[in-house]
Amino acid sequence: GAVVSQHPSRVICKSGTSVKIECRSLDFQATTMFWYRQFPKQSLMLMATSNEGSKATYEQGVEKDKFLINHASLTLSTLTVTSAHPEDSSFYICSASRPQTGQETQYFGPGTRLLVL
Amino acid sequence: AQSVTQPDIHITVSEGASLELRCNYSYGATPYLFWYVQSPGQGLQLLLKYFSGDTLVQGIKGFEAEFKRSQSSFNLRKPSVHWSDAAEYFCAVAPGTYKYIFGTGTRLKVLA
């Protein structure tokens, strides 16, 4: 299989605090992990691409100082929302890719719902 | 610019009826193509994917999709829908890079 987990599944925090979301590939080594944001009833918007041991590549319009990404190992990537504000409330989904002969398939985590009060 | 279009925002079918969800993409070459399903409050589950070869792809849960190069389409089909198929369906393309481009999704409602 190709199982990706996220923790926590749901988090409520006060405005101004920081929140860390973990993404783990449980049964494979993921060379690349992706972080998406999904607003209600909308599609997934790619925030950043994370490769193990290197800096994340952020999409245009995504503040890298606000959304800190660390990819410390081949099975773990973290997204930290710093100084969170109500407009950061969203559903955050990670995915991990397991390259096989150049054919990339992304396996998605169950998502983390963030509510900033 | 590369894009993915899912023309139908909502589709309602009766249980047991056939289903077709449309997906069109804009890209100069043949990208990798995917269909994912998302239940409310959940992540995405891969239904099927097309990289090359046979243009009719079989997936999980009885779904299949057909790649038509001339129409730049990758439509998802199921011959008989079950109530548990009610969910949001996303088409995605990977135009030769690691990144996916997602369509806006089609929400499927199944009537008993």
PDB file of C-alpha atoms in Angstrom:
ATOM      1  CA  GLY A   1       0.000   0.000   0.000  1.00  0.00           C
ATOM      2  CA  ALA A   2       0.845   3.656   0.121  1.00  0.00           C
ATOM      3  CA  VAL A   3      -0.463   5.174   3.307  1.00  0.00           C
ATOM      4  CA  VAL A   4      -0.017   8.785   4.272  1.00  0.00           C
ATOM      5  CA  SER A   5      -1.059  10.081   7.661  1.00  0.00           C
ATOM      6  CA  GLN A   6      -1.554  13.567   8.996  1.00  0.00           C
ATOM      7  CA  HIS A   7      -1.614  14.815  12.543  1.00  0.00           C
ATOM      8  CA  PRO A   8      -3.625  16.389  13.940  1.00  0.00           C
ATOM      9  CA  SER A   9      -6.814  15.791  12.026  1.00  0.00           C
ATOM     10  CA  ARG A  10      -8.390  18.878  13.503  1.00  0.00           C
ATOM     11  CA  VAL A  11      -6.984  21.829  15.409  1.00  0.00           C
ATOM     12  CA  ILE A  12      -8.458  24.977  16.884  1.00  0.00           C
ATOM     13  CA  CYS A  13      -6.123  27.750  17.929  1.00  0.00           C
ATOM     14  CA  LYS A  14      -6.163  31.368  18.960  1.00  0.00           C
ATOM     15  CA  SER A  15      -5.167  34.120  16.600  1.00  0.00           C
ATOM     16  CA  GLY A  16      -1.441  34.849  16.799  1.00  0.00           C
ATOM     17  CA  THR A  17      -0.350  31.375  17.784  1.00  0.00           C
ATOM     18  CA  SER A  18       1.551  28.891  15.633  1.00  0.00           C
ATOM     19  CA  VAL A  19       0.311  25.491  14.584  1.00  0.00           C
ATOM     20  CA  LYS A  20       2.355  22.541  13.360  1.00  0.00           C
ATOM     21  CA  ILE A  21       0.899  19.878  11.087  1.00  0.00           C
ATOM     22  CA  GLU A  22       2.726  16.621  10.475  1.00  0.00           C
ATOM     23  CA  CYS A  23       2.611  14.520   7.335  1.00  0.00           C
ATOM     24  CA  ARG A  24       4.054  11.027   7.373  1.00  0.00           C
ATOM     25  CA  SER A  25       4.408   8.352   4.729  1.00  0.00           C
ATOM     26  CA  LEU A  26       3.875   5.175   6.713  1.00  0.00           C
ATOM     27  CA  ASP A  27       4.981   2.404   4.404  1.00  0.00           C
ATOM     28  CA  PHE A  28       7.232   4.015   1.826  1.00  0.00           C
ATOM     29  CA  GLN A  29       9.963   6.572   1.510  1.00  0.00           C
ATOM     30  CA  ALA A  30       8.720   9.762  -0.064  1.00  0.00           C
ATOM     31  CA  THR A  31      11.290  11.756  -1.923  1.00  0.00           C
ATOM     32  CA  THR A  32       8.815  14.548  -2.457  1.00  0.00           C
ATOM     33  CA  MET A  33       5.922  15.762  -0.372  1.00  0.00           C
ATOM     34  CA  PHE A  34       3.357  18.370  -1.298  1.00  0.00           C
ATOM     35  CA  TRP A  35       1.213  20.675   0.781  1.00  0.00           C
ATOM     36  CA  TYR A  36      -2.195  21.791  -0.453  1.00  0.00           C
ATOM     37  CA  ARG A  37      -4.842  24.070   0.861  1.00  0.00           C
ATOM     38  CA  GLN A  38      -8.510  23.540   0.175  1.00  0.00           C
ATOM     39  CA  PHE A  39     -11.225  26.101   0.811  1.00  0.00           C
ATOM     40  CA  PRO A  40     -14.801  24.931   1.301  1.00  0.00           C
ATOM     41  CA  LYS A  41     -16.309  23.474  -1.840  1.00  0.00           C
ATOM     42  CA  GLN A  42     -13.223  24.340  -3.858  1.00  0.00           C
ATOM     43  CA  SER A  43     -10.383  22.455  -5.422  1.00  0.00           C
ATOM     44  CA  LEU A  44      -6.949  21.863  -3.996  1.00  0.00           C
ATOM     45  CA  MET A  45      -4.414  24.616  -4.364  1.00  0.00           C
ATOM     46  CA  LEU A  46      -0.764  23.617  -4.220  1.00  0.00           C
ATOM     47  CA  MET A  47       1.107  25.628  -1.625  1.00  0.00           C
ATOM     48  CA  ALA A  48       4.579  24.152  -1.777  1.00  0.00           C
ATOM     49  CA  THR A  49       6.688  21.215  -2.841  1.00  0.00           C
ATOM     50  CA  SER A  50       9.023  19.732  -0.293  1.00  0.00           C
ATOM     51  CA  ASN A  51      12.056  17.567  -0.973  1.00  0.00           C
ATOM     52  CA  GLU A  52      13.894  15.786   1.787  1.00  0.00           C
ATOM     53  CA  GLY A  53      16.933  17.680   2.962  1.00  0.00           C
ATOM     54  CA  SER A  54      16.356  20.783   0.887  1.00  0.00           C
ATOM     55  CA  LYS A  55      14.332  23.948   1.051  1.00  0.00           C
ATOM     56  CA  ALA A  56      10.738  23.835   0.005  1.00  0.00           C
ATOM     57  CA  THR A  57       9.617  25.402  -3.243  1.00  0.00           C
ATOM     58  CA  TYR A  58       6.645  27.672  -2.715  1.00  0.00           C
ATOM     59  CA  GLU A  59       3.973  28.506  -5.240  1.00  0.00           C
ATOM     60  CA  GLN A  60       3.427  32.072  -6.277  1.00  0.00           C
ATOM     61  CA  GLY A  61       1.508  34.014  -3.683  1.00  0.00           C
ATOM     62  CA  VAL A  62       2.278  31.670  -0.788  1.00  0.00           C
ATOM     63  CA  GLU A  63       4.193  33.369   2.035  1.00  0.00           C
ATOM     64  CA  LYS A  64       7.133  31.170   2.898  1.00  0.00           C
ATOM     65  CA  ASP A  65       7.694  32.956   6.208  1.00  0.00           C
ATOM     66  CA  LYS A  66       4.141  32.272   7.240  1.00  0.00           C
ATOM     67  CA  PHE A  67       3.932  28.677   6.097  1.00  0.00           C
ATOM     68  CA  LEU A  68       7.155  27.044   7.219  1.00  0.00           C
ATOM     69  CA  ILE A  69       7.859  23.644   5.741  1.00  0.00           C
ATOM     70  CA  ASN A  70      10.434  21.218   7.011  1.00  0.00           C
ATOM     71  CA  HIS A  71      11.178  17.895   5.347  1.00  0.00           C
ATOM     72  CA  ALA A  72      13.598  16.341   7.772  1.00  0.00           C
ATOM     73  CA  SER A  73      13.377  12.746   6.637  1.00  0.00           C
ATOM     74  CA  LEU A  74      12.042  10.615   3.807  1.00  0.00           C
ATOM     75  CA  THR A  75       8.926   9.872   5.811  1.00  0.00           C
ATOM     76  CA  LEU A  76       8.114  13.157   7.543  1.00  0.00           C
ATOM     77  CA  SER A  77       7.277  16.662   6.444  1.00  0.00           C
ATOM     78  CA  THR A  78       5.852  19.372   8.673  1.00  0.00           C
ATOM     79  CA  LEU A  79       3.905  22.503   7.900  1.00  0.00           C
ATOM     80  CA  THR A  80       3.921  25.236  10.524  1.00  0.00           C
ATOM     81  CA  VAL A  81       1.423  28.034  10.214  1.00  0.00           C
ATOM     82  CA  THR A  82       3.076  30.892  12.068  1.00  0.00           C
ATOM     83  CA  SER A  83       1.114  33.659  13.752  1.00  0.00           C
ATOM     84  CA  ALA A  84      -2.106  32.178  12.500  1.00  0.00           C
ATOM     85  CA  HIS A  85      -5.067  34.420  11.743  1.00  0.00           C
ATOM     86  CA  PRO A  86      -8.707  33.624  11.019  1.00  0.00           C
ATOM     87  CA  GLU A  87      -8.094  33.856   7.265  1.00  0.00           C
ATOM     88  CA  ASP A  88      -5.677  30.931   7.602  1.00  0.00           C
ATOM     89  CA  SER A  89      -8.562  28.708   8.615  1.00  0.00           C
ATOM     90  CA  SER A  90      -8.768  26.006   5.989  1.00  0.00           C
ATOM     91  CA  PHE A  91      -8.361  22.338   5.199  1.00  0.00           C
ATOM     92  CA  TYR A  92      -4.707  21.454   4.689  1.00  0.00           C
ATOM     93  CA  ILE A  93      -3.832  18.278   2.836  1.00  0.00           C
ATOM     94  CA  CYS A  94      -0.435  16.771   2.266  1.00  0.00           C
ATOM     95  CA  SER A  95       0.600  14.209  -0.279  1.00  0.00           C
ATOM     96  CA  ALA A  96       3.666  12.108  -0.836  1.00  0.00           C
ATOM     97  CA  SER A  97       5.047  10.775  -4.060  1.00  0.00           C
ATOM     98  CA  ARG A  98       6.753   7.474  -4.561  1.00  0.00           C
ATOM     99  CA  PRO A  99       8.640   7.648  -7.808  1.00  0.00           C
ATOM    100  CA  GLN A 100       8.642   4.472  -9.829  1.00  0.00           C
ATOM    101  CA  THR A 101      10.519   4.573 -13.104  1.00  0.00           C
ATOM    102  CA  GLY A 102       9.695   8.244 -13.415  1.00  0.00           C
ATOM    103  CA  GLN A 103       5.970   7.818 -13.141  1.00  0.00           C
ATOM    104  CA  GLU A 104       4.842   9.948 -10.263  1.00  0.00           C
ATOM    105  CA  THR A 105       1.755   9.169  -8.270  1.00  0.00           C
ATOM    106  CA  GLN A 106       0.780  11.235  -5.266  1.00  0.00           C
ATOM    107  CA  TYR A 107      -0.792   9.612  -2.244  1.00  0.00           C
ATOM    108  CA  PHE A 108      -2.809  11.928  -0.086  1.00  0.00           C
ATOM    109  CA  GLY A 109      -3.190  12.224   3.634  1.00  0.00           C
ATOM    110  CA  PRO A 110      -6.602  12.548   5.294  1.00  0.00           C
ATOM    111  CA  GLY A 111      -6.222  16.289   5.797  1.00  0.00           C
ATOM    112  CA  THR A 112      -6.073  18.645   8.753  1.00  0.00           C
ATOM    113  CA  ARG A 113      -8.824  21.109   9.439  1.00  0.00           C
ATOM    114  CA  LEU A 114      -7.487  24.300  11.004  1.00  0.00           C
ATOM    115  CA  LEU A 115      -9.770  26.791  12.687  1.00  0.00           C
ATOM    116  CA  VAL A 116      -8.231  30.007  13.934  1.00  0.00           C
ATOM    117  CA  LEU A 117     -10.362  31.966  16.359  1.00  0.00           C
TER     118      LEU A 117
ATOM    119  CA  ALA B   1      -1.367  27.844 -19.846  1.00  0.00           C
ATOM    120  CA  GLN B   2      -1.985  24.347 -18.574  1.00  0.00           C
ATOM    121  CA  SER B   3      -5.447  23.802 -17.181  1.00  0.00           C
ATOM    122  CA  VAL B   4      -7.961  21.163 -16.230  1.00  0.00           C
ATOM    123  CA  THR B   5     -11.677  21.622 -16.726  1.00  0.00           C
ATOM    124  CA  GLN B   6     -14.446  19.665 -15.082  1.00  0.00           C
ATOM    125  CA  PRO B   7     -17.523  21.190 -16.696  1.00  0.00           C
ATOM    126  CA  ASP B   8     -20.048  19.732 -14.269  1.00  0.00           C
ATOM    127  CA  ILE B   9     -20.000  21.195 -10.786  1.00  0.00           C
ATOM    128  CA  HIS B  10     -22.853  18.995  -9.564  1.00  0.00           C
ATOM    129  CA  ILE B  11     -24.257  15.760 -10.924  1.00  0.00           C
ATOM    130  CA  THR B  12     -27.213  13.822  -9.538  1.00  0.00           C
ATOM    131  CA  VAL B  13     -27.932  10.257 -10.560  1.00  0.00           C
ATOM    132  CA  SER B  14     -30.200   7.527  -9.285  1.00  0.00           C
ATOM    133  CA  GLU B  15     -28.693   4.516  -7.627  1.00  0.00           C
ATOM    134  CA  GLY B  16     -28.058   1.850 -10.223  1.00  0.00           C
ATOM    135  CA  ALA B  17     -27.817   4.326 -13.079  1.00  0.00           C
ATOM    136  CA  SER B  18     -24.698   4.804 -15.131  1.00  0.00           C
ATOM    137  CA  LEU B  19     -22.328   7.688 -14.527  1.00  0.00           C
ATOM    138  CA  GLU B  20     -19.930   9.718 -16.601  1.00  0.00           C
ATOM    139  CA  LEU B  21     -17.861  12.577 -15.195  1.00  0.00           C
ATOM    140  CA  ARG B  22     -16.106  14.775 -17.707  1.00  0.00           C
ATOM    141  CA  CYS B  23     -12.549  16.039 -17.612  1.00  0.00           C
ATOM    142  CA  ASN B  24     -10.746  18.043 -20.262  1.00  0.00           C
ATOM    143  CA  TYR B  25      -7.199  19.310 -20.104  1.00  0.00           C
ATOM    144  CA  SER B  26      -5.122  21.821 -21.932  1.00  0.00           C
ATOM    145  CA  TYR B  27      -1.541  20.786 -22.529  1.00  0.00           C
ATOM    146  CA  GLY B  28       0.707  20.412 -25.536  1.00  0.00           C
ATOM    147  CA  ALA B  29       1.655  16.806 -24.951  1.00  0.00           C
ATOM    148  CA  THR B  30       0.017  13.897 -23.161  1.00  0.00           C
ATOM    149  CA  PRO B  31       0.285  14.407 -19.431  1.00  0.00           C
ATOM    150  CA  TYR B  32      -0.129  11.874 -16.697  1.00  0.00           C
ATOM    151  CA  LEU B  33      -3.837  11.751 -15.816  1.00  0.00           C
ATOM    152  CA  PHE B  34      -5.558  10.894 -12.554  1.00  0.00           C
ATOM    153  CA  TRP B  35      -8.968  10.655 -10.959  1.00  0.00           C
ATOM    154  CA  TYR B  36      -9.343  11.034  -7.208  1.00  0.00           C
ATOM    155  CA  VAL B  37     -12.380  10.815  -4.950  1.00  0.00           C
ATOM    156  CA  GLN B  38     -12.877  12.808  -1.767  1.00  0.00           C
ATOM    157  CA  SER B  39     -15.509  12.040   0.842  1.00  0.00           C
ATOM    158  CA  PRO B  40     -16.609  14.923   3.092  1.00  0.00           C
ATOM    159  CA  GLY B  41     -13.857  15.997   5.457  1.00  0.00           C
ATOM    160  CA  GLN B  42     -11.465  13.406   4.107  1.00  0.00           C
ATOM    161  CA  GLY B  43      -8.355  13.320   2.004  1.00  0.00           C
ATOM    162  CA  LEU B  44      -8.193  12.137  -1.583  1.00  0.00           C
ATOM    163  CA  GLN B  45      -8.241   8.525  -2.662  1.00  0.00           C
ATOM    164  CA  LEU B  46      -6.756   7.526  -5.991  1.00  0.00           C
ATOM    165  CA  LEU B  47      -9.328   5.867  -8.242  1.00  0.00           C
ATOM    166  CA  LEU B  48      -7.195   5.331 -11.316  1.00  0.00           C
ATOM    167  CA  LYS B  49      -4.393   6.771 -13.385  1.00  0.00           C
ATOM    168  CA  TYR B  50      -3.179   6.851 -16.960  1.00  0.00           C
ATOM    169  CA  PHE B  51       0.444   7.123 -17.947  1.00  0.00           C
ATOM    170  CA  SER B  52       0.605   5.380 -21.319  1.00  0.00           C
ATOM    171  CA  GLY B  53      -0.599   2.321 -23.198  1.00  0.00           C
ATOM    172  CA  ASP B  54      -4.194   1.146 -23.243  1.00  0.00           C
ATOM    173  CA  THR B  55      -6.421   4.203 -23.278  1.00  0.00           C
ATOM    174  CA  LEU B  56      -9.158   2.495 -21.262  1.00  0.00           C
ATOM    175  CA  VAL B  57      -8.049   2.344 -17.650  1.00  0.00           C
ATOM    176  CA  GLN B  58      -9.663   0.270 -14.942  1.00  0.00           C
ATOM    177  CA  GLY B  59      -9.677   1.522 -11.398  1.00  0.00           C
ATOM    178  CA  ILE B  60     -10.984   0.660  -7.984  1.00  0.00           C
ATOM    179  CA  LYS B  61     -14.630   0.516  -6.926  1.00  0.00           C
ATOM    180  CA  GLY B  62     -15.758  -0.394 -10.432  1.00  0.00           C
ATOM    181  CA  PHE B  63     -14.645   2.861 -12.056  1.00  0.00           C
ATOM    182  CA  GLU B  64     -12.981   3.183 -15.424  1.00  0.00           C
ATOM    183  CA  ALA B  65     -11.730   6.105 -17.488  1.00  0.00           C
ATOM    184  CA  GLU B  66     -10.951   6.551 -21.134  1.00  0.00           C
ATOM    185  CA  PHE B  67      -8.202   8.769 -22.464  1.00  0.00           C
ATOM    186  CA  LYS B  68      -9.040  10.382 -25.786  1.00  0.00           C
ATOM    187  CA  ARG B  69      -6.098  12.261 -27.182  1.00  0.00           C
ATOM    188  CA  SER B  70      -8.087  13.898 -29.989  1.00  0.00           C
ATOM    189  CA  GLN B  71     -10.482  15.403 -27.478  1.00  0.00           C
ATOM    190  CA  SER B  72      -7.946  16.046 -24.691  1.00  0.00           C
ATOM    191  CA  SER B  73     -10.335  14.264 -22.395  1.00  0.00           C
ATOM    192  CA  PHE B  74     -10.157  11.719 -19.616  1.00  0.00           C
ATOM    193  CA  ASN B  75     -13.745  10.968 -18.634  1.00  0.00           C
ATOM    194  CA  LEU B  76     -14.587   8.800 -15.654  1.00  0.00           C
ATOM    195  CA  ARG B  77     -17.351   6.211 -15.935  1.00  0.00           C
ATOM    196  CA  LYS B  78     -19.168   3.693 -13.819  1.00  0.00           C
ATOM    197  CA  PRO B  79     -21.904   1.421 -15.205  1.00  0.00           C
ATOM    198  CA  SER B  80     -23.979   1.242 -12.024  1.00  0.00           C
ATOM    199  CA  VAL B  81     -23.670   3.802  -9.255  1.00  0.00           C
ATOM    200  CA  HIS B  82     -23.994   2.881  -5.594  1.00  0.00           C
ATOM    201  CA  TRP B  83     -25.175   5.223  -2.854  1.00  0.00           C
ATOM    202  CA  SER B  84     -21.690   5.059  -1.330  1.00  0.00           C
ATOM    203  CA  ASP B  85     -20.262   6.690  -4.462  1.00  0.00           C
ATOM    204  CA  ALA B  86     -21.661  10.052  -3.402  1.00  0.00           C
ATOM    205  CA  ALA B  87     -18.580  12.252  -2.993  1.00  0.00           C
ATOM    206  CA  GLU B  88     -16.467  14.880  -4.708  1.00  0.00           C
ATOM    207  CA  TYR B  89     -14.463  13.734  -7.703  1.00  0.00           C
ATOM    208  CA  PHE B  90     -11.313  15.461  -8.877  1.00  0.00           C
ATOM    209  CA  CYS B  91      -9.501  15.068 -12.146  1.00  0.00           C
ATOM    210  CA  ALA B  92      -5.803  15.909 -12.057  1.00  0.00           C
ATOM    211  CA  VAL B  93      -3.050  16.116 -14.613  1.00  0.00           C
ATOM    212  CA  ALA B  94       0.693  16.042 -14.133  1.00  0.00           C
ATOM    213  CA  PRO B  95       2.175  17.695 -17.213  1.00  0.00           C
ATOM    214  CA  GLY B  96       5.505  15.975 -17.093  1.00  0.00           C
ATOM    215  CA  THR B  97       6.527  17.432 -13.758  1.00  0.00           C
ATOM    216  CA  TYR B  98       5.989  16.363 -10.195  1.00  0.00           C
ATOM    217  CA  LYS B  99       3.175  18.874  -9.763  1.00  0.00           C
ATOM    218  CA  TYR B 100      -0.489  18.177 -10.194  1.00  0.00           C
ATOM    219  CA  ILE B 101      -3.023  20.528 -11.675  1.00  0.00           C
ATOM    220  CA  PHE B 102      -6.458  19.814 -10.264  1.00  0.00           C
ATOM    221  CA  GLY B 103      -9.821  20.433 -11.799  1.00  0.00           C
ATOM    222  CA  THR B 104     -12.448  22.237  -9.776  1.00  0.00           C
ATOM    223  CA  GLY B 105     -14.200  19.013  -8.878  1.00  0.00           C
ATOM    224  CA  THR B 106     -17.601  17.453  -9.516  1.00  0.00           C
ATOM    225  CA  ARG B 107     -19.893  16.762  -6.615  1.00  0.00           C
ATOM    226  CA  LEU B 108     -21.892  13.583  -7.109  1.00  0.00           C
ATOM    227  CA  LYS B 109     -25.220  13.059  -5.430  1.00  0.00           C
ATOM    228  CA  VAL B 110     -26.878   9.659  -5.563  1.00  0.00           C
ATOM    229  CA  LEU B 111     -30.618   9.312  -5.194  1.00  0.00           C
ATOM    230  CA  ALA B 112     -31.989   6.193  -3.534  1.00  0.00           C
TER     231      ALA B 112
END
